[in-house]
Amino acid sequence: MKRIYSIIAISSSLGVFTFGSIIGASIYCTLPGKNNTRFIAHRGLSSQYMQNTLKAFEAASGKNQIWGIETDVWKTNVADTNDYHFICSHDANPFWEDATDMQDTATLKNWTTADETREIPMSHSSYKVPDEGRVVPTFKSYLEACRFENKRAVIELKQPSQTGIVEGYTDTDWYFDEDDINAIIDLVDDMGMLNQATFISFDHQELQWVKDYMDAKDPTPVVHLQQLVMNEKQLKDISGLDIKGCIDAGYDVSLAADICNSSIVKYAHNHGREVGVWGNSSVDYPTLWDVFKNMGIDFITSDWLPNYN
């Protein structure tokens, strides 16, 4: 049985990759209009709750407007038999330094037992959100929140591979390997969610590992793979492709708002691919969404809850 892959490249001309800026969350919902635009809640409903917490995931899961929930997955040095081996965090050091005397060691790399740091508060959100539930959740608890209301799990493999170190990541001896990726897939499979999952990454090698491992499974589920790209130069450096080349190779694309245009949307749709968009907080969200909807955009990624009826 042949597997179908949908590969989405997210491209940005911004200096840093911050979903929490323009349309920062991951919430795919359906907007009225000539197309069905889906919303993904980025790091959960992160405009109202601390990002990448169980509270944010559960809040997003309970919203009808939201199609999927995005998170960032890292590994710790907790034993791989423990649920805290894979956790949800945007950064390698998610902890609030003022809350612990472990400032120099409270990183995911140095997290060796689940009990020692599971209750250390996470760093504050850029939004004025409650501190309630501000602790690092397990990847498994995120999957449970998605499954509870049948939301798509949009899983960013955030930790780079050794060959795919991204700009700004300096810990070159702390990376995902192929066994880590396979273990993440197995956990999703054990939760019965492979047909309800999308794997995304800046690291092209990790997506290739996902594809290779899924190809060996029988029966083969429908798998969605999204290539995340900071900008077109980075896309070329990582994959050897530009945006149109990415589309030609069978990838979907998701673009920063400032580089998205109807020409790219039309090109992608003519080639059977889909287009997503995200942006920054300097733009009025509802106005942006109307513009993108009329462009025929398929996906909008945002920290905010859509306000359409």
PDB file of C-alpha atoms in Angstrom:
ATOM      1  CA  MET A   1       0.000   0.000   0.000  1.00  0.00           C
ATOM      2  CA  LYS A   2       1.532   3.292  -1.091  1.00  0.00           C
ATOM      3  CA  ARG A   3       1.896   6.035   1.531  1.00  0.00           C
ATOM      4  CA  ILE A   4       0.923   9.585   0.732  1.00  0.00           C
ATOM      5  CA  TYR A   5       3.231  12.329   1.981  1.00  0.00           C
ATOM      6  CA  SER A   6       2.322  15.964   2.268  1.00  0.00           C
ATOM      7  CA  ILE A   7       5.485  17.970   2.889  1.00  0.00           C
ATOM      8  CA  ILE A   8       5.114  21.601   3.964  1.00  0.00           C
ATOM      9  CA  ALA A   9       7.993  24.071   3.884  1.00  0.00           C
ATOM     10  CA  ILE A  10       7.633  27.068   6.171  1.00  0.00           C
ATOM     11  CA  SER A  11       9.634  30.017   4.892  1.00  0.00           C
ATOM     12  CA  SER A  12      10.404  33.317   6.585  1.00  0.00           C
ATOM     13  CA  SER A  13      12.505  36.351   5.791  1.00  0.00           C
ATOM     14  CA  LEU A  14      12.445  37.303   9.484  1.00  0.00           C
ATOM     15  CA  GLY A  15      15.627  37.075  11.508  1.00  0.00           C
ATOM     16  CA  VAL A  16      14.228  34.565  13.955  1.00  0.00           C
ATOM     17  CA  PHE A  17      11.536  31.927  13.755  1.00  0.00           C
ATOM     18  CA  THR A  18       8.805  33.170  16.115  1.00  0.00           C
ATOM     19  CA  PHE A  19       5.323  31.864  15.478  1.00  0.00           C
ATOM     20  CA  GLY A  20       4.203  33.922  18.445  1.00  0.00           C
ATOM     21  CA  SER A  21       4.699  37.093  16.479  1.00  0.00           C
ATOM     22  CA  ILE A  22       2.429  37.770  13.503  1.00  0.00           C
ATOM     23  CA  ILE A  23       0.141  34.857  13.438  1.00  0.00           C
ATOM     24  CA  GLY A  24       2.139  32.833  15.819  1.00  0.00           C
ATOM     25  CA  ALA A  25       0.148  29.851  16.976  1.00  0.00           C
ATOM     26  CA  SER A  26      -0.796  26.658  15.342  1.00  0.00           C
ATOM     27  CA  ILE A  27      -4.515  26.512  14.914  1.00  0.00           C
ATOM     28  CA  TYR A  28      -6.015  25.250  11.693  1.00  0.00           C
ATOM     29  CA  CYS A  29      -9.739  26.029  11.450  1.00  0.00           C
ATOM     30  CA  THR A  30     -12.141  26.620   8.592  1.00  0.00           C
ATOM     31  CA  LEU A  31     -12.909  30.172   7.558  1.00  0.00           C
ATOM     32  CA  PRO A  32     -15.865  31.111   5.353  1.00  0.00           C
ATOM     33  CA  GLY A  33     -14.963  31.868   1.779  1.00  0.00           C
ATOM     34  CA  LYS A  34     -13.814  30.307  -1.447  1.00  0.00           C
ATOM     35  CA  ASN A  35     -11.412  27.938   0.296  1.00  0.00           C
ATOM     36  CA  ASN A  36     -11.234  26.010   3.520  1.00  0.00           C
ATOM     37  CA  THR A  37      -8.496  27.667   5.542  1.00  0.00           C
ATOM     38  CA  ARG A  38      -7.359  25.586   8.496  1.00  0.00           C
ATOM     39  CA  PHE A  39      -5.886  26.998  11.699  1.00  0.00           C
ATOM     40  CA  ILE A  40      -3.171  25.444  13.879  1.00  0.00           C
ATOM     41  CA  ALA A  41      -2.649  26.566  17.486  1.00  0.00           C
ATOM     42  CA  HIS A  42       1.042  27.403  17.756  1.00  0.00           C
ATOM     43  CA  ARG A  43       2.409  25.894  20.981  1.00  0.00           C
ATOM     44  CA  GLY A  44      -1.216  25.491  22.069  1.00  0.00           C
ATOM     45  CA  LEU A  45      -3.450  28.489  22.667  1.00  0.00           C
ATOM     46  CA  SER A  46      -0.356  30.474  23.559  1.00  0.00           C
ATOM     47  CA  SER A  47      -1.914  33.947  23.503  1.00  0.00           C
ATOM     48  CA  GLN A  48      -4.025  32.985  26.532  1.00  0.00           C
ATOM     49  CA  TYR A  49      -1.897  30.374  28.340  1.00  0.00           C
ATOM     50  CA  MET A  50       1.804  29.782  28.808  1.00  0.00           C
ATOM     51  CA  GLN A  51       3.137  28.331  25.550  1.00  0.00           C
ATOM     52  CA  ASN A  52       3.873  24.627  25.303  1.00  0.00           C
ATOM     53  CA  THR A  53       2.079  23.776  28.546  1.00  0.00           C
ATOM     54  CA  LEU A  54      -0.675  21.276  29.135  1.00  0.00           C
ATOM     55  CA  LYS A  55      -3.013  24.201  29.903  1.00  0.00           C
ATOM     56  CA  ALA A  56      -2.339  25.704  26.461  1.00  0.00           C
ATOM     57  CA  PHE A  57      -2.808  22.343  24.725  1.00  0.00           C
ATOM     58  CA  GLU A  58      -6.060  21.560  26.519  1.00  0.00           C
ATOM     59  CA  ALA A  59      -7.442  25.049  25.840  1.00  0.00           C
ATOM     60  CA  ALA A  60      -6.705  24.685  22.131  1.00  0.00           C
ATOM     61  CA  SER A  61      -8.133  21.183  22.050  1.00  0.00           C
ATOM     62  CA  GLY A  62     -11.455  22.475  23.343  1.00  0.00           C
ATOM     63  CA  LYS A  63     -11.909  25.059  20.570  1.00  0.00           C
ATOM     64  CA  ASN A  64     -13.978  24.149  17.522  1.00  0.00           C
ATOM     65  CA  GLN A  65     -12.124  26.701  15.377  1.00  0.00           C
ATOM     66  CA  ILE A  66      -8.856  24.883  15.859  1.00  0.00           C
ATOM     67  CA  TRP A  67      -7.889  22.072  13.506  1.00  0.00           C
ATOM     68  CA  GLY A  68      -4.458  21.202  14.881  1.00  0.00           C
ATOM     69  CA  ILE A  69      -2.130  21.924  17.783  1.00  0.00           C
ATOM     70  CA  GLU A  70       1.587  22.491  17.282  1.00  0.00           C
ATOM     71  CA  THR A  71       4.378  21.798  19.757  1.00  0.00           C
ATOM     72  CA  ASP A  72       8.191  21.575  19.822  1.00  0.00           C
ATOM     73  CA  VAL A  73       9.729  18.255  20.868  1.00  0.00           C
ATOM     74  CA  TRP A  74      13.106  17.765  22.574  1.00  0.00           C
ATOM     75  CA  LYS A  75      14.703  14.866  24.404  1.00  0.00           C
ATOM     76  CA  THR A  76      16.105  14.947  27.925  1.00  0.00           C
ATOM     77  CA  ASN A  77      18.634  12.672  29.588  1.00  0.00           C
ATOM     78  CA  VAL A  78      15.871  11.051  31.620  1.00  0.00           C
ATOM     79  CA  ALA A  79      15.806   7.312  30.859  1.00  0.00           C
ATOM     80  CA  ASP A  80      14.075   6.463  27.597  1.00  0.00           C
ATOM     81  CA  THR A  81      11.632   4.258  29.505  1.00  0.00           C
ATOM     82  CA  ASN A  82      10.263   7.336  31.303  1.00  0.00           C
ATOM     83  CA  ASP A  83       7.579   9.632  29.870  1.00  0.00           C
ATOM     84  CA  TYR A  84       9.861  12.604  30.578  1.00  0.00           C
ATOM     85  CA  HIS A  85      12.456  11.384  28.026  1.00  0.00           C
ATOM     86  CA  PHE A  86      10.630  13.396  25.336  1.00  0.00           C
ATOM     87  CA  ILE A  87       9.125  16.703  26.409  1.00  0.00           C
ATOM     88  CA  CYS A  88       7.540  19.820  24.884  1.00  0.00           C
ATOM     89  CA  SER A  89       9.613  23.000  24.930  1.00  0.00           C
ATOM     90  CA  HIS A  90      10.529  25.725  22.468  1.00  0.00           C
ATOM     91  CA  ASP A  91      14.116  25.940  23.719  1.00  0.00           C
ATOM     92  CA  ALA A  92      16.875  23.748  25.098  1.00  0.00           C
ATOM     93  CA  ASN A  93      16.593  25.675  28.372  1.00  0.00           C
ATOM     94  CA  PRO A  94      12.901  26.367  29.051  1.00  0.00           C
ATOM     95  CA  PHE A  95      13.233  27.034  32.762  1.00  0.00           C
ATOM     96  CA  TRP A  96      12.741  30.259  34.669  1.00  0.00           C
ATOM     97  CA  GLU A  97      16.233  30.946  36.033  1.00  0.00           C
ATOM     98  CA  ASP A  98      15.059  33.047  38.992  1.00  0.00           C
ATOM     99  CA  ALA A  99      13.053  30.084  40.295  1.00  0.00           C
ATOM    100  CA  THR A 100      15.987  27.780  40.908  1.00  0.00           C
ATOM    101  CA  ASP A 101      19.589  27.691  42.028  1.00  0.00           C
ATOM    102  CA  MET A 102      20.275  25.451  39.034  1.00  0.00           C
ATOM    103  CA  GLN A 103      20.682  28.307  36.544  1.00  0.00           C
ATOM    104  CA  ASP A 104      23.774  26.759  34.996  1.00  0.00           C
ATOM    105  CA  THR A 105      22.444  23.217  34.869  1.00  0.00           C
ATOM    106  CA  ALA A 106      18.664  23.440  34.474  1.00  0.00           C
ATOM    107  CA  THR A 107      18.675  22.511  30.811  1.00  0.00           C
ATOM    108  CA  LEU A 108      17.042  19.616  29.031  1.00  0.00           C
ATOM    109  CA  LYS A 109      20.476  18.115  28.372  1.00  0.00           C
ATOM    110  CA  ASN A 110      21.202  17.982  32.112  1.00  0.00           C
ATOM    111  CA  TRP A 111      17.759  16.778  33.110  1.00  0.00           C
ATOM    112  CA  THR A 112      18.504  13.215  34.238  1.00  0.00           C
ATOM    113  CA  THR A 113      15.593  12.291  36.523  1.00  0.00           C
ATOM    114  CA  ALA A 114      11.949  13.211  36.130  1.00  0.00           C
ATOM    115  CA  ASP A 115      11.576  14.271  39.758  1.00  0.00           C
ATOM    116  CA  GLU A 116      14.436  16.746  39.958  1.00  0.00           C
ATOM    117  CA  THR A 117      13.160  19.447  37.605  1.00  0.00           C
ATOM    118  CA  ARG A 118       9.636  18.623  36.519  1.00  0.00           C
ATOM    119  CA  GLU A 119       8.210  21.288  38.847  1.00  0.00           C
ATOM    120  CA  ILE A 120      10.652  24.089  37.959  1.00  0.00           C
ATOM    121  CA  PRO A 121       8.591  26.909  36.398  1.00  0.00           C
ATOM    122  CA  MET A 122       9.109  27.669  32.729  1.00  0.00           C
ATOM    123  CA  SER A 123      10.283  31.079  31.533  1.00  0.00           C
ATOM    124  CA  HIS A 124       7.597  33.744  31.349  1.00  0.00           C
ATOM    125  CA  SER A 125       5.505  34.155  28.202  1.00  0.00           C
ATOM    126  CA  SER A 126       5.770  37.219  25.976  1.00  0.00           C
ATOM    127  CA  TYR A 127       2.015  37.596  26.543  1.00  0.00           C
ATOM    128  CA  LYS A 128       0.340  38.534  29.813  1.00  0.00           C
ATOM    129  CA  VAL A 129      -0.903  35.054  30.567  1.00  0.00           C
ATOM    130  CA  PRO A 130      -1.550  33.248  33.875  1.00  0.00           C
ATOM    131  CA  ASP A 131       1.387  31.477  35.533  1.00  0.00           C
ATOM    132  CA  GLU A 132      -0.884  28.535  36.287  1.00  0.00           C
ATOM    133  CA  GLY A 133       0.466  25.241  34.967  1.00  0.00           C
ATOM    134  CA  ARG A 134       3.793  26.774  33.958  1.00  0.00           C
ATOM    135  CA  VAL A 135       5.746  23.490  33.992  1.00  0.00           C
ATOM    136  CA  VAL A 136       7.274  21.441  31.194  1.00  0.00           C
ATOM    137  CA  PRO A 137       4.837  18.768  29.913  1.00  0.00           C
ATOM    138  CA  THR A 138       5.686  15.378  28.490  1.00  0.00           C
ATOM    139  CA  PHE A 139       5.263  14.761  24.779  1.00  0.00           C
ATOM    140  CA  LYS A 140       2.836  11.979  25.673  1.00  0.00           C
ATOM    141  CA  SER A 141       0.576  14.378  27.605  1.00  0.00           C
ATOM    142  CA  TYR A 142       0.508  16.663  24.553  1.00  0.00           C
ATOM    143  CA  LEU A 143      -0.602  13.757  22.367  1.00  0.00           C
ATOM    144  CA  GLU A 144      -3.320  12.897  24.869  1.00  0.00           C
ATOM    145  CA  ALA A 145      -4.626  16.482  24.719  1.00  0.00           C
ATOM    146  CA  CYS A 146      -4.757  16.352  20.911  1.00  0.00           C
ATOM    147  CA  ARG A 147      -6.435  12.954  20.873  1.00  0.00           C
ATOM    148  CA  PHE A 148      -9.082  13.947  23.415  1.00  0.00           C
ATOM    149  CA  GLU A 149     -10.860  16.300  20.975  1.00  0.00           C
ATOM    150  CA  ASN A 150      -9.546  14.702  17.771  1.00  0.00           C
ATOM    151  CA  LYS A 151      -7.140  17.526  16.879  1.00  0.00           C
ATOM    152  CA  ARG A 152      -4.242  17.019  14.507  1.00  0.00           C
ATOM    153  CA  ALA A 153      -0.913  16.786  16.328  1.00  0.00           C
ATOM    154  CA  VAL A 154       1.547  19.082  14.540  1.00  0.00           C
ATOM    155  CA  ILE A 155       4.878  17.865  15.888  1.00  0.00           C
ATOM    156  CA  GLU A 156       7.965  19.980  15.361  1.00  0.00           C
ATOM    157  CA  LEU A 157      11.145  17.958  15.719  1.00  0.00           C
ATOM    158  CA  LYS A 158      12.876  20.953  17.274  1.00  0.00           C
ATOM    159  CA  GLN A 159      16.164  19.437  18.366  1.00  0.00           C
ATOM    160  CA  PRO A 160      18.521  19.349  15.360  1.00  0.00           C
ATOM    161  CA  SER A 161      20.369  16.304  14.080  1.00  0.00           C
ATOM    162  CA  GLN A 162      24.153  16.350  14.081  1.00  0.00           C
ATOM    163  CA  THR A 163      24.185  17.170  10.373  1.00  0.00           C
ATOM    164  CA  GLY A 164      21.351  19.691  10.525  1.00  0.00           C
ATOM    165  CA  ILE A 165      22.440  22.134  13.219  1.00  0.00           C
ATOM    166  CA  VAL A 166      20.518  25.359  12.682  1.00  0.00           C
ATOM    167  CA  GLU A 167      21.849  28.880  13.121  1.00  0.00           C
ATOM    168  CA  GLY A 168      21.972  29.877  16.773  1.00  0.00           C
ATOM    169  CA  TYR A 169      22.110  26.300  18.102  1.00  0.00           C
ATOM    170  CA  THR A 170      25.511  25.835  19.684  1.00  0.00           C
ATOM    171  CA  ASP A 171      25.201  22.565  21.586  1.00  0.00           C
ATOM    172  CA  THR A 172      26.587  20.360  18.835  1.00  0.00           C
ATOM    173  CA  ASP A 173      26.908  17.278  21.047  1.00  0.00           C
ATOM    174  CA  TRP A 174      23.207  17.289  21.961  1.00  0.00           C
ATOM    175  CA  TYR A 175      21.074  16.333  18.981  1.00  0.00           C
ATOM    176  CA  PHE A 176      18.430  13.958  17.651  1.00  0.00           C
ATOM    177  CA  ASP A 177      19.628  10.806  15.943  1.00  0.00           C
ATOM    178  CA  GLU A 178      17.655   8.348  13.845  1.00  0.00           C
ATOM    179  CA  ASP A 179      16.785   6.183  16.860  1.00  0.00           C
ATOM    180  CA  ASP A 180      15.283   9.234  18.615  1.00  0.00           C
ATOM    181  CA  ILE A 181      13.086  10.003  15.615  1.00  0.00           C
ATOM    182  CA  ASN A 182      11.959   6.382  15.402  1.00  0.00           C
ATOM    183  CA  ALA A 183      11.133   6.384  19.128  1.00  0.00           C
ATOM    184  CA  ILE A 184       9.011   9.529  18.712  1.00  0.00           C
ATOM    185  CA  ILE A 185       7.131   7.913  15.826  1.00  0.00           C
ATOM    186  CA  ASP A 186       6.614   4.743  17.880  1.00  0.00           C
ATOM    187  CA  LEU A 187       5.118   6.789  20.713  1.00  0.00           C
ATOM    188  CA  VAL A 188       2.713   8.494  18.320  1.00  0.00           C
ATOM    189  CA  ASP A 189       1.847   5.087  16.893  1.00  0.00           C
ATOM    190  CA  ASP A 190       1.290   3.619  20.380  1.00  0.00           C
ATOM    191  CA  MET A 191      -1.179   6.455  21.019  1.00  0.00           C
ATOM    192  CA  GLY A 192      -3.051   5.474  17.841  1.00  0.00           C
ATOM    193  CA  MET A 193      -2.347   8.866  16.231  1.00  0.00           C
ATOM    194  CA  LEU A 194      -0.152   8.270  13.192  1.00  0.00           C
ATOM    195  CA  ASN A 195      -3.032   9.106  10.863  1.00  0.00           C
ATOM    196  CA  GLN A 196      -3.663  12.225  12.934  1.00  0.00           C
ATOM    197  CA  ALA A 197      -0.099  13.548  13.032  1.00  0.00           C
ATOM    198  CA  THR A 198       2.008  15.978  11.022  1.00  0.00           C
ATOM    199  CA  PHE A 199       5.794  15.965  11.485  1.00  0.00           C
ATOM    200  CA  ILE A 200       7.605  19.242  10.868  1.00  0.00           C
ATOM    201  CA  SER A 201      11.242  20.317  11.174  1.00  0.00           C
ATOM    202  CA  PHE A 202      13.860  22.778   9.983  1.00  0.00           C
ATOM    203  CA  ASP A 203      16.138  19.761   9.704  1.00  0.00           C
ATOM    204  CA  HIS A 204      15.640  17.992   6.387  1.00  0.00           C
ATOM    205  CA  GLN A 205      17.546  14.932   7.598  1.00  0.00           C
ATOM    206  CA  GLU A 206      15.023  14.340  10.377  1.00  0.00           C
ATOM    207  CA  LEU A 207      12.120  14.445   7.936  1.00  0.00           C
ATOM    208  CA  GLN A 208      13.951  11.934   5.747  1.00  0.00           C
ATOM    209  CA  TRP A 209      14.315   9.648   8.769  1.00  0.00           C
ATOM    210  CA  VAL A 210      10.564   9.957   9.403  1.00  0.00           C
ATOM    211  CA  LYS A 211       9.821   9.079   5.801  1.00  0.00           C
ATOM    212  CA  ASP A 212      12.204   6.101   5.796  1.00  0.00           C
ATOM    213  CA  TYR A 213      10.763   4.687   9.030  1.00  0.00           C
ATOM    214  CA  MET A 214       7.175   5.164   7.912  1.00  0.00           C
ATOM    215  CA  ASP A 215       7.892   3.474   4.587  1.00  0.00           C
ATOM    216  CA  ALA A 216       8.790   0.324   6.500  1.00  0.00           C
ATOM    217  CA  LYS A 217       5.464   0.219   8.349  1.00  0.00           C
ATOM    218  CA  ASP A 218       2.555  -1.965   7.268  1.00  0.00           C
ATOM    219  CA  PRO A 219      -0.159  -0.923   6.907  1.00  0.00           C
ATOM    220  CA  THR A 220       1.143   2.476   5.938  1.00  0.00           C
ATOM    221  CA  PRO A 221      -0.757   5.483   7.317  1.00  0.00           C
ATOM    222  CA  VAL A 222      -1.146   8.798   5.555  1.00  0.00           C
ATOM    223  CA  VAL A 223       1.784  10.872   6.803  1.00  0.00           C
ATOM    224  CA  HIS A 224       2.218  14.630   6.575  1.00  0.00           C
ATOM    225  CA  LEU A 225       5.766  16.031   6.543  1.00  0.00           C
ATOM    226  CA  GLN A 226       6.448  19.759   6.743  1.00  0.00           C
ATOM    227  CA  GLN A 227       9.826  21.287   5.921  1.00  0.00           C
ATOM    228  CA  LEU A 228      10.285  24.415   8.057  1.00  0.00           C
ATOM    229  CA  VAL A 229      12.432  27.161   6.553  1.00  0.00           C
ATOM    230  CA  MET A 230      13.658  30.393   8.085  1.00  0.00           C
ATOM    231  CA  ASN A 231      14.143  31.974   4.653  1.00  0.00           C
ATOM    232  CA  GLU A 232      14.785  30.899   1.092  1.00  0.00           C
ATOM    233  CA  LYS A 233      18.564  30.901   1.557  1.00  0.00           C
ATOM    234  CA  GLN A 234      18.243  28.544   4.484  1.00  0.00           C
ATOM    235  CA  LEU A 235      15.873  26.374   2.475  1.00  0.00           C
ATOM    236  CA  LYS A 236      18.516  26.095  -0.252  1.00  0.00           C
ATOM    237  CA  ASP A 237      21.278  25.400   2.274  1.00  0.00           C
ATOM    238  CA  ILE A 238      19.284  22.618   3.958  1.00  0.00           C
ATOM    239  CA  SER A 239      17.522  20.988   1.016  1.00  0.00           C
ATOM    240  CA  GLY A 240      19.119  22.411  -2.142  1.00  0.00           C
ATOM    241  CA  LEU A 241      15.711  23.751  -3.217  1.00  0.00           C
ATOM    242  CA  ASP A 242      14.157  27.180  -3.628  1.00  0.00           C
ATOM    243  CA  ILE A 243      10.447  27.718  -2.911  1.00  0.00           C
ATOM    244  CA  LYS A 244       9.213  26.739  -6.382  1.00  0.00           C
ATOM    245  CA  GLY A 245      11.686  23.868  -6.476  1.00  0.00           C
ATOM    246  CA  CYS A 246      10.311  22.727  -3.152  1.00  0.00           C
ATOM    247  CA  ILE A 247       6.792  22.766  -4.589  1.00  0.00           C
ATOM    248  CA  ASP A 248       7.984  20.916  -7.710  1.00  0.00           C
ATOM    249  CA  ALA A 249       9.527  18.253  -5.468  1.00  0.00           C
ATOM    250  CA  GLY A 250       6.142  17.588  -3.853  1.00  0.00           C
ATOM    251  CA  TYR A 251       6.340  19.783  -0.783  1.00  0.00           C
ATOM    252  CA  ASP A 252       3.650  22.102   0.520  1.00  0.00           C
ATOM    253  CA  VAL A 253       4.927  25.518   1.618  1.00  0.00           C
ATOM    254  CA  SER A 254       4.068  27.873   4.450  1.00  0.00           C
ATOM    255  CA  LEU A 255       5.354  31.422   4.085  1.00  0.00           C
ATOM    256  CA  ALA A 256       5.970  34.391   6.344  1.00  0.00           C
ATOM    257  CA  ALA A 257       3.293  37.034   5.717  1.00  0.00           C
ATOM    258  CA  ASP A 258       5.753  39.506   4.220  1.00  0.00           C
ATOM    259  CA  ILE A 259       6.798  37.165   1.400  1.00  0.00           C
ATOM    260  CA  CYS A 260       3.465  35.511   0.709  1.00  0.00           C
ATOM    261  CA  ASN A 261       1.782  36.446  -2.546  1.00  0.00           C
ATOM    262  CA  SER A 262      -0.919  35.155  -4.848  1.00  0.00           C
ATOM    263  CA  SER A 263       1.636  34.086  -7.474  1.00  0.00           C
ATOM    264  CA  ILE A 264       3.162  31.505  -5.135  1.00  0.00           C
ATOM    265  CA  VAL A 265      -0.299  30.345  -4.035  1.00  0.00           C
ATOM    266  CA  LYS A 266      -1.383  29.892  -7.646  1.00  0.00           C
ATOM    267  CA  TYR A 267       1.843  28.071  -8.566  1.00  0.00           C
ATOM    268  CA  ALA A 268       1.473  25.695  -5.625  1.00  0.00           C
ATOM    269  CA  HIS A 269      -2.192  24.960  -6.292  1.00  0.00           C
ATOM    270  CA  ASN A 270      -1.480  24.358  -9.976  1.00  0.00           C
ATOM    271  CA  HIS A 271       1.041  21.746  -8.896  1.00  0.00           C
ATOM    272  CA  GLY A 272      -1.305  20.075  -6.429  1.00  0.00           C
ATOM    273  CA  ARG A 273       0.382  21.547  -3.346  1.00  0.00           C
ATOM    274  CA  GLU A 274      -0.955  23.624  -0.448  1.00  0.00           C
ATOM    275  CA  VAL A 275       0.234  26.940   0.989  1.00  0.00           C
ATOM    276  CA  GLY A 276       0.336  28.096   4.593  1.00  0.00           C
ATOM    277  CA  VAL A 277       1.169  31.476   6.086  1.00  0.00           C
ATOM    278  CA  TRP A 278       2.295  33.010   9.369  1.00  0.00           C
ATOM    279  CA  GLY A 279       3.467  36.461  10.361  1.00  0.00           C
ATOM    280  CA  ASN A 280       4.186  38.936  13.174  1.00  0.00           C
ATOM    281  CA  SER A 281       2.259  40.825  15.829  1.00  0.00           C
ATOM    282  CA  SER A 282       2.620  44.197  14.111  1.00  0.00           C
ATOM    283  CA  VAL A 283      -0.189  43.219  11.742  1.00  0.00           C
ATOM    284  CA  ASP A 284      -3.898  43.199  12.639  1.00  0.00           C
ATOM    285  CA  TYR A 285      -4.823  39.519  12.730  1.00  0.00           C
ATOM    286  CA  PRO A 286      -8.408  39.575  11.391  1.00  0.00           C
ATOM    287  CA  THR A 287      -7.372  41.853   8.531  1.00  0.00           C
ATOM    288  CA  LEU A 288      -4.500  39.520   7.670  1.00  0.00           C
ATOM    289  CA  TRP A 289      -6.725  36.486   7.756  1.00  0.00           C
ATOM    290  CA  ASP A 290      -9.184  38.048   5.304  1.00  0.00           C
ATOM    291  CA  VAL A 291      -6.345  38.894   2.907  1.00  0.00           C
ATOM    292  CA  PHE A 292      -4.905  35.397   3.060  1.00  0.00           C
ATOM    293  CA  LYS A 293      -8.315  33.756   2.802  1.00  0.00           C
ATOM    294  CA  ASN A 294      -9.009  35.686  -0.392  1.00  0.00           C
ATOM    295  CA  MET A 295      -5.593  34.629  -1.694  1.00  0.00           C
ATOM    296  CA  GLY A 296      -6.665  31.017  -1.332  1.00  0.00           C
ATOM    297  CA  ILE A 297      -4.303  30.222   1.555  1.00  0.00           C
ATOM    298  CA  ASP A 298      -4.809  26.709   2.932  1.00  0.00           C
ATOM    299  CA  PHE A 299      -3.232  27.093   6.385  1.00  0.00           C
ATOM    300  CA  ILE A 300      -2.810  29.886   8.937  1.00  0.00           C
ATOM    301  CA  THR A 301      -0.548  29.371  11.939  1.00  0.00           C
ATOM    302  CA  SER A 302      -1.271  31.633  14.906  1.00  0.00           C
ATOM    303  CA  ASP A 303      -1.052  32.107  18.676  1.00  0.00           C
ATOM    304  CA  TRP A 304      -4.531  33.621  18.502  1.00  0.00           C
ATOM    305  CA  LEU A 305      -8.004  32.166  18.339  1.00  0.00           C
ATOM    306  CA  PRO A 306      -9.876  32.964  15.101  1.00  0.00           C
ATOM    307  CA  ASN A 307     -12.962  35.098  15.629  1.00  0.00           C
ATOM    308  CA  TYR A 308     -14.973  33.977  12.645  1.00  0.00           C
ATOM    309  CA  ASN A 309     -18.495  32.629  12.975  1.00  0.00           C
TER     310      ASN A 309
END
